[in-house]
Amino acid sequence: MTIGNIIILVLLSASLSFFSFRLLHLLKLIALGQGALPLDRKAHRIKRLLIDGFGQRRVLKQFSGVGHFFIFWGFFFVSFGTIEGLISSIIPRFSFSFLGDPFYLFMNFGQDVFGLFVIGALLVSLYRRFVIRPVRMEGAFSHTVDALIIITLIFVLLIMSYGMRVIDPKPGWTPVADVLREFIFHGTVSSTSYSVAYASFEWIHHSVVLCFLIYILYSKHTHILFALPNIFLKPDKPLGLIEKLDLEDETVEHFGIQGITDFTKKDLLDLFACTECGRCQEACPAYITGKPLSPKKVILNLKEHLLEAGPALLKKSETEFSQPLYSDVINKDMLWSCTTCYACEEACPVGIAPMKKIIGIRQARVLMEGDFPEEAQRALRNIETQSNPWGLPQQQRGQWAEGLGIKTLAENPDVEYLFFAGCAGSYDQRYISVSKAIAAILQKAGIQFGILGNEELCTGDSAKRIGNDYLAQELAVANIAIFNRYGVRKIITSCPHCFNTLKNEYPEYGGCFEVIHHSDLIVDLITSGRLQPHSRLPVDTKKITYHDSCYLGRYNQIMDAPREVIARLKGSKLVELKRNRENSFCCGAGGGRMWMEEKIGTAINVARSREIIDSGVDTVATACPFCMNMLADGIKQEGRVEEIKIRDIAEIVAEAL
Amino acid sequence: MKIVVLIKSVPDTASIFKVAEDNKFVVIGNPKFIMSPYDEYALEEAIKVKESVSGEVVVVSFGDENALEVMRTALAVGADSAILVENSDADSFTGKGVSKVLAAVIKTLSPNIIFAGKQAVDDDGCQVPERVAEILGISHASAVTRFELQGLTAEADREVEGGYCTMEITFPALCTVEKGINTPRYPTLPNIMKAKRKEIRKMTLEELNLSADDVRPGLTVNSISLPRQERLLKKLEGEIGAQVKQLTSILREEKIGL
Amino acid sequence: MSILALIAQQGELKSSALEAVSVANQIAQKADMQLIAVYIGPPLADQLKRLEGFGIEKIVVFESEAVTYYQNDICVPILQKLVTEFDIKVIIGSATSIGKEVCASIAAKLDAELIQDCIEVDWDDGLQAKKPIFAGKIISDISFTNMPAIISVRPNILPVIRNREGAPEIIKREMPHVPHAKSIKNIVREAKSGVELTEAKVIVAGGRGIGGPENWPVLQELCDVMGAALGASRSAVDAGWIHHTHQIGQTGKVVSPDLYIACGISGAIQHQAGMRNSKVVVAINKDPGAEIFSSCDYGIVGDLFEVVPLLTKEMRKLLS
């Protein structure tokens, strides 16, 4: 061992100690969270890790993701060489060649080629960050400096390793180094005559690596370590499920998220997995329309809070003492601007869940403090007394079906399907026409169905997402009791919010039913030939588009059925909106926002309506009462009522019967 | 500071009302009982006062067993204790009788302030709280829109035609409150749970030494009628000018909004 | 046996007071009782003349600049004395906020029954009255079985009828001194710009059909004529045409006027949630398919800029 070897060994040990110390600290912070990390359905998790993690599926949704793909894989290869280089600086002539020729040679090739790609990607990312400056990347000045430091470190590291390989070729095909060598030295290099240069490269390279090790866990680049585990640990439950709180547990002192340690371990892991790429922010309807909410900011604020409060929390971990997050970390307007559209979680490449954290904090505000927007309180009070958000008489819930020859389950429980009309389908004059259209379709197709009439209750979607789990649970239990009384097995819904709650949340209360949204049902009926609509859309419809409901599309992956319904009607030209399917843009009504005022920025429904107007269609098809209501308002706001009609797909089909 | 709040359990006015066959009783199918909305404001005001000076809030009600749920709500919102004078025939009492019952209970409590809603939205009687104050011989103010404690007295605003007046109230006193005096709070879950375990004290007329004569109504209901339940959905016809004339004559004849 | 009419204590005779006196006159005639009136408040001077023609035999007047507003601690003892002095069997007041307070207080003192807010009063071997209950959803027809009987009459419902000859005898009395009267600090008479929406008896509301903020005067004029409050739908508020305080609907104010005139409002459910408790709904909209027509009492299909000014003109004629 030379002096040089020893110095490297000492420095490496120091650097690794620093790294481990910090890593341990972060892991301890994550461990402050509640519950265990989810590890069920491993095969599924591994598959997701391969596709979303190693395959970078969600990163690649944007073109700029290609750069990240190369950096990710470049990093993978380069690390291999870096480790080899570090060890060989301590144990001379060490190499990984013992791993076998084809693999070792492939890794050398990978390092050489991906190194170049990484340099290219880094230059592009510098250009993007400092010249193009996408909004989603904006943040504190320190974050930009952080990015600059990391990019510089990687850049220097790559240049140095090329320098080393040019002077001292590695086995195998290394085209980039070979070309460089040819270009600079016109052939072979006598490594002895360039030993000083080689040593300098090696020292710089190693210094950079050691600095990188120390720096990385203090920067946003913790994602290098935590992103893959985060993808692996992402909850494997239906997307539309907000898990019920255990309100019966008498030992629980509070419900919902008050302090940072009320989050689960996975929630806290999220904070370190975040790269601040801002894809969530770019997709967030609240942010885009000028509200103070950004999912990225939610995560960053929580992370900053955890790092700040962490040391104190670790000392008092036994007492579970933590400062309230509201309103310093997450303020009122951030909290109540969320439409729970799920776009942020859909966009996140590494499986972070900002929306569910927001709902957790809402639960604490509502259940523990009774503190939430007054208009939302009115809606919940109405649901409490009359089981619908408008406070219309419970005893008129079934009135919409009068004279249509529809029986209630009380009159005839011996039917295949329950048609659950929902609050809007029962009370909103506009949406009653959709209920009637669905009923007409079912009757035409000879489906045996019934309704609950005045016995039907609100499913509790709004209550749940506003944060009143108590009310949501009461409604769920009461509805399930009614379903069971009539032996209900299959439920048809017209409202995606009812659909999601019945399908994904009721099983938690033992209510397992086959829940079918009317768009799926209509496609089935047409496919099976039980329904034969004329081959025409109404004459005044020439260009039609479909607006995806968040709760149908992103939440429950029902995106094809409504489109297919339209496609089945000849003479229709379906125009896609700019943002469609899983990237669709919210109407602004979800998460209880339907019952609140929208006072900051542009109204979300107006923003979406403008997109519809710009698409040049004369009809928007919807499959959700909230979307229909919000878009009708938005289009009215833009003064286009005369030109653009809003129709539910059921109405379009019913008209073609 | 001891504060009493008079509350009443009433059917939600969004219920569907029907008239019984004898034309004397209101029939409500599957009614939901709520705290009369004005009482919610009264309760909130009481809790606010309590929070500012410390003290206790007692809610008092006269009604049948349906009132229990509403009393639980009051406890969940922040009342410390609740007294229900239970009588299955409470609906047949007039304001005269009810006020005697409530006054008899309150006498035993000797509160500093009594709050009540300016009216209950079932019989819209608009008299029980004022009567209670008169029976107890304490001063009162109706339809208060602002209440502010100032040491041993309070300052309150009430509406008078064309404006409002501010008055100084010395205790004990009773105030009925108007809509908008405050924003009633939404009960929190822990308080709902606690309220479930709190005892609601029940009393009977006998315990209050009230005889049938004391509370005998001096009124009889001849009949009740539903003006109408549904909208008329009448589209006026003819020229615009004629339609407008038709409308104004309807409004005049029916005395609507004039 | 006499009837006592309470004259509203506002320093100025309001029509509500005259309406109550008219009712008292009818009952006095039918029941064959003498009609006594009482006034407590600041000097009425010439206005006393306006009380002629109602068959009032005596008006007992307690005038004082200091008593600008009904105070139960001053007035109730006065009324109690008059009841004995004139053998009063029926007391009739007006159901204003203050009037109701007086009636409730004196009812308690006399241990008498009271019906507030009557919309019809009659005498058939005893006093009878009709009053709305359950927020007006039901009308109850009630008879008094005991005397004295007290009622307050809802303002602006019953007519002012002068059908008797002769002027009342005016008995001026000294305002009694009440040592511990509740002190009234000040009275603010502010001409509030517009009526409070949630308390308004009549609301004229505009929606998108208004076309722009410059057109509110069209509705405002009708409001002024009818003493109505101005409301707006959410879309008119969202468009920035009017302040949020005017918004009626699920996320705005919930109102329950006797008359709601919706102008250029389509009437989607979010709006209906705020005004469905209105007793009578009039809809004016140029779109015959507007949802508001499926939940209104009287609908006029037409341009609001044509209909509303005509309506204003007609109402002005009617009310003058």
PDB file of N, CA, C and O in Angstrom, chain A residues 130-164:
ATOM      1  N   PHE A 130     -31.662  26.844 -17.129  1.00  0.00           N
ATOM      2  CA  PHE A 130     -31.223  28.246 -17.078  1.00  0.00           C
ATOM      3  C   PHE A 130     -31.661  29.076 -18.273  1.00  0.00           C
ATOM      4  O   PHE A 130     -31.627  30.285 -18.219  1.00  0.00           O
ATOM      5  N   VAL A 131     -32.032  28.421 -19.361  1.00  0.00           N
ATOM      6  CA  VAL A 131     -32.471  29.203 -20.514  1.00  0.00           C
ATOM      7  C   VAL A 131     -33.987  29.099 -20.714  1.00  0.00           C
ATOM      8  O   VAL A 131     -34.688  30.098 -20.761  1.00  0.00           O
ATOM      9  N   ILE A 132     -34.494  27.864 -20.750  1.00  0.00           N
ATOM     10  CA  ILE A 132     -35.941  27.709 -20.950  1.00  0.00           C
ATOM     11  C   ILE A 132     -36.709  28.002 -19.661  1.00  0.00           C
ATOM     12  O   ILE A 132     -37.758  28.622 -19.688  1.00  0.00           O
ATOM     13  N   ARG A 133     -36.155  27.564 -18.546  1.00  0.00           N
ATOM     14  CA  ARG A 133     -36.769  27.791 -17.220  1.00  0.00           C
ATOM     15  C   ARG A 133     -38.236  27.359 -17.140  1.00  0.00           C
ATOM     16  O   ARG A 133     -39.127  28.204 -17.035  1.00  0.00           O
ATOM     17  N   PRO A 134     -38.496  26.094 -17.193  1.00  0.00           N
ATOM     18  CA  PRO A 134     -39.905  25.682 -17.051  1.00  0.00           C
ATOM     19  C   PRO A 134     -40.432  26.053 -15.661  1.00  0.00           C
ATOM     20  O   PRO A 134     -39.696  25.972 -14.673  1.00  0.00           O
ATOM     21  N   VAL A 135     -41.704  26.470 -15.659  1.00  0.00           N
ATOM     22  CA  VAL A 135     -42.300  26.959 -14.402  1.00  0.00           C
ATOM     23  C   VAL A 135     -42.263  25.876 -13.316  1.00  0.00           C
ATOM     24  O   VAL A 135     -42.079  26.161 -12.144  1.00  0.00           O
ATOM     25  N   ARG A 136     -42.484  24.639 -13.770  1.00  0.00           N
ATOM     26  CA  ARG A 136     -42.598  23.591 -12.771  1.00  0.00           C
ATOM     27  C   ARG A 136     -41.328  23.435 -11.945  1.00  0.00           C
ATOM     28  O   ARG A 136     -41.345  22.875 -10.862  1.00  0.00           O
ATOM     29  N   MET A 137     -40.181  23.911 -12.485  1.00  0.00           N
ATOM     30  CA  MET A 137     -38.929  23.751 -11.758  1.00  0.00           C
ATOM     31  C   MET A 137     -38.619  24.944 -10.862  1.00  0.00           C
ATOM     32  O   MET A 137     -37.616  24.944 -10.162  1.00  0.00           O
ATOM     33  N   GLU A 138     -39.469  25.951 -10.939  1.00  0.00           N
ATOM     34  CA  GLU A 138     -39.134  27.125 -10.146  1.00  0.00           C
ATOM     35  C   GLU A 138     -39.180  26.770  -8.655  1.00  0.00           C
ATOM     36  O   GLU A 138     -39.869  25.855  -8.225  1.00  0.00           O
ATOM     37  N   GLY A 139     -38.392  27.481  -7.915  1.00  0.00           N
ATOM     38  CA  GLY A 139     -38.354  27.198  -6.481  1.00  0.00           C
ATOM     39  C   GLY A 139     -37.358  28.143  -5.854  1.00  0.00           C
ATOM     40  O   GLY A 139     -36.949  29.131  -6.472  1.00  0.00           O
ATOM     41  N   ALA A 140     -36.970  27.827  -4.630  1.00  0.00           N
ATOM     42  CA  ALA A 140     -36.040  28.698  -3.922  1.00  0.00           C
ATOM     43  C   ALA A 140     -34.714  28.751  -4.670  1.00  0.00           C
ATOM     44  O   ALA A 140     -34.358  27.823  -5.407  1.00  0.00           O
ATOM     45  N   PHE A 141     -34.000  29.822  -4.491  1.00  0.00           N
ATOM     46  CA  PHE A 141     -32.707  30.007  -5.133  1.00  0.00           C
ATOM     47  C   PHE A 141     -31.783  28.851  -4.765  1.00  0.00           C
ATOM     48  O   PHE A 141     -31.048  28.311  -5.601  1.00  0.00           O
ATOM     49  N   SER A 142     -31.865  28.431  -3.509  1.00  0.00           N
ATOM     50  CA  SER A 142     -30.969  27.365  -3.053  1.00  0.00           C
ATOM     51  C   SER A 142     -31.174  26.080  -3.858  1.00  0.00           C
ATOM     52  O   SER A 142     -30.255  25.313  -4.068  1.00  0.00           O
ATOM     53  N   HIS A 143     -32.426  25.875  -4.318  1.00  0.00           N
ATOM     54  CA  HIS A 143     -32.681  24.676  -5.105  1.00  0.00           C
ATOM     55  C   HIS A 143     -31.968  24.726  -6.437  1.00  0.00           C
ATOM     56  O   HIS A 143     -31.466  23.725  -6.937  1.00  0.00           O
ATOM     57  N   THR A 144     -31.902  25.912  -7.037  1.00  0.00           N
ATOM     58  CA  THR A 144     -31.197  26.069  -8.299  1.00  0.00           C
ATOM     59  C   THR A 144     -29.704  25.848  -8.084  1.00  0.00           C
ATOM     60  O   THR A 144     -29.030  25.174  -8.864  1.00  0.00           O
ATOM     61  N   VAL A 145     -29.184  26.413  -6.995  1.00  0.00           N
ATOM     62  CA  VAL A 145     -27.761  26.240  -6.685  1.00  0.00           C
ATOM     63  C   VAL A 145     -27.495  24.757  -6.487  1.00  0.00           C
ATOM     64  O   VAL A 145     -26.511  24.205  -7.003  1.00  0.00           O
ATOM     65  N   ASP A 146     -28.401  24.118  -5.795  1.00  0.00           N
ATOM     66  CA  ASP A 146     -28.299  22.698  -5.543  1.00  0.00           C
ATOM     67  C   ASP A 146     -28.162  21.930  -6.858  1.00  0.00           C
ATOM     68  O   ASP A 146     -27.265  21.111  -7.043  1.00  0.00           O
ATOM     69  N   ALA A 147     -29.056  22.246  -7.788  1.00  0.00           N
ATOM     70  CA  ALA A 147     -29.034  21.579  -9.087  1.00  0.00           C
ATOM     71  C   ALA A 147     -27.713  21.836  -9.783  1.00  0.00           C
ATOM     72  O   ALA A 147     -27.104  20.930 -10.360  1.00  0.00           O
ATOM     73  N   LEU A 148     -27.262  23.073  -9.715  1.00  0.00           N
ATOM     74  CA  LEU A 148     -26.013  23.453 -10.387  1.00  0.00           C
ATOM     75  C   LEU A 148     -24.841  22.675  -9.801  1.00  0.00           C
ATOM     76  O   LEU A 148     -23.976  22.165 -10.539  1.00  0.00           O
ATOM     77  N   ILE A 149     -24.803  22.569  -8.493  1.00  0.00           N
ATOM     78  CA  ILE A 149     -23.711  21.852  -7.836  1.00  0.00           C
ATOM     79  C   ILE A 149     -23.698  20.392  -8.304  1.00  0.00           C
ATOM     80  O   ILE A 149     -22.667  19.864  -8.730  1.00  0.00           O
ATOM     81  N   ILE A 150     -24.854  19.779  -8.258  1.00  0.00           N
ATOM     82  CA  ILE A 150     -24.917  18.365  -8.621  1.00  0.00           C
ATOM     83  C   ILE A 150     -24.513  18.158 -10.080  1.00  0.00           C
ATOM     84  O   ILE A 150     -23.727  17.276 -10.412  1.00  0.00           O
ATOM     85  N   ILE A 151     -25.058  19.020 -10.935  1.00  0.00           N
ATOM     86  CA  ILE A 151     -24.736  18.873 -12.369  1.00  0.00           C
ATOM     87  C   ILE A 151     -23.238  19.032 -12.578  1.00  0.00           C
ATOM     88  O   ILE A 151     -22.596  18.264 -13.308  1.00  0.00           O
ATOM     89  N   THR A 152     -22.639  20.016 -11.915  1.00  0.00           N
ATOM     90  CA  THR A 152     -21.195  20.243 -12.061  1.00  0.00           C
ATOM     91  C   THR A 152     -20.410  19.026 -11.569  1.00  0.00           C
ATOM     92  O   THR A 152     -19.487  18.559 -12.239  1.00  0.00           O
ATOM     93  N   LEU A 153     -20.817  18.521 -10.414  1.00  0.00           N
ATOM     94  CA  LEU A 153     -20.093  17.375  -9.862  1.00  0.00           C
ATOM     95  C   LEU A 153     -20.132  16.189 -10.834  1.00  0.00           C
ATOM     96  O   LEU A 153     -19.096  15.580 -11.121  1.00  0.00           O
ATOM     97  N   ILE A 154     -21.298  15.890 -11.338  1.00  0.00           N
ATOM     98  CA  ILE A 154     -21.411  14.741 -12.244  1.00  0.00           C
ATOM     99  C   ILE A 154     -20.611  14.993 -13.521  1.00  0.00           C
ATOM    100  O   ILE A 154     -19.912  14.117 -14.032  1.00  0.00           O
ATOM    101  N   PHE A 155     -20.709  16.214 -13.974  1.00  0.00           N
ATOM    102  CA  PHE A 155     -20.012  16.583 -15.196  1.00  0.00           C
ATOM    103  C   PHE A 155     -18.500  16.358 -15.041  1.00  0.00           C
ATOM    104  O   PHE A 155     -17.869  15.677 -15.848  1.00  0.00           O
ATOM    105  N   VAL A 156     -17.946  16.900 -13.956  1.00  0.00           N
ATOM    106  CA  VAL A 156     -16.501  16.773 -13.706  1.00  0.00           C
ATOM    107  C   VAL A 156     -16.142  15.294 -13.572  1.00  0.00           C
ATOM    108  O   VAL A 156     -15.162  14.815 -14.159  1.00  0.00           O
ATOM    109  N   LEU A 157     -16.983  14.577 -12.855  1.00  0.00           N
ATOM    110  CA  LEU A 157     -16.734  13.165 -12.632  1.00  0.00           C
ATOM    111  C   LEU A 157     -16.636  12.405 -13.962  1.00  0.00           C
ATOM    112  O   LEU A 157     -15.716  11.595 -14.179  1.00  0.00           O
ATOM    113  N   LEU A 158     -17.531  12.715 -14.884  1.00  0.00           N
ATOM    114  CA  LEU A 158     -17.535  12.011 -16.163  1.00  0.00           C
ATOM    115  C   LEU A 158     -16.312  12.368 -17.006  1.00  0.00           C
ATOM    116  O   LEU A 158     -15.682  11.504 -17.610  1.00  0.00           O
ATOM    117  N   ILE A 159     -15.977  13.645 -17.029  1.00  0.00           N
ATOM    118  CA  ILE A 159     -14.825  14.087 -17.808  1.00  0.00           C
ATOM    119  C   ILE A 159     -13.561  13.384 -17.298  1.00  0.00           C
ATOM    120  O   ILE A 159     -12.740  12.880 -18.062  1.00  0.00           O
ATOM    121  N   MET A 160     -13.453  13.346 -15.960  1.00  0.00           N
ATOM    122  CA  MET A 160     -12.273  12.719 -15.359  1.00  0.00           C
ATOM    123  C   MET A 160     -12.216  11.235 -15.716  1.00  0.00           C
ATOM    124  O   MET A 160     -11.161  10.720 -16.046  1.00  0.00           O
ATOM    125  N   SER A 161     -13.381  10.569 -15.674  1.00  0.00           N
ATOM    126  CA  SER A 161     -13.314   9.134 -15.944  1.00  0.00           C
ATOM    127  C   SER A 161     -12.990   8.876 -17.416  1.00  0.00           C
ATOM    128  O   SER A 161     -12.302   7.917 -17.740  1.00  0.00           O
ATOM    129  N   TYR A 162     -13.465   9.768 -18.289  1.00  0.00           N
ATOM    130  CA  TYR A 162     -13.043   9.631 -19.696  1.00  0.00           C
ATOM    131  C   TYR A 162     -11.539   9.837 -19.803  1.00  0.00           C
ATOM    132  O   TYR A 162     -10.836   9.094 -20.503  1.00  0.00           O
ATOM    133  N   GLY A 163     -11.017  10.838 -19.096  1.00  0.00           N
ATOM    134  CA  GLY A 163      -9.578  11.114 -19.120  1.00  0.00           C
ATOM    135  C   GLY A 163      -8.801   9.876 -18.718  1.00  0.00           C
ATOM    136  O   GLY A 163      -7.826   9.471 -19.377  1.00  0.00           O
ATOM    137  N   MET A 164      -9.286   9.262 -17.639  1.00  0.00           N
ATOM    138  CA  MET A 164      -8.582   8.081 -17.151  1.00  0.00           C
ATOM    139  C   MET A 164      -8.644   6.954 -18.176  1.00  0.00           C
ATOM    140  O   MET A 164      -7.654   6.266 -18.405  1.00  0.00           O
TER     141      MET A 164
END
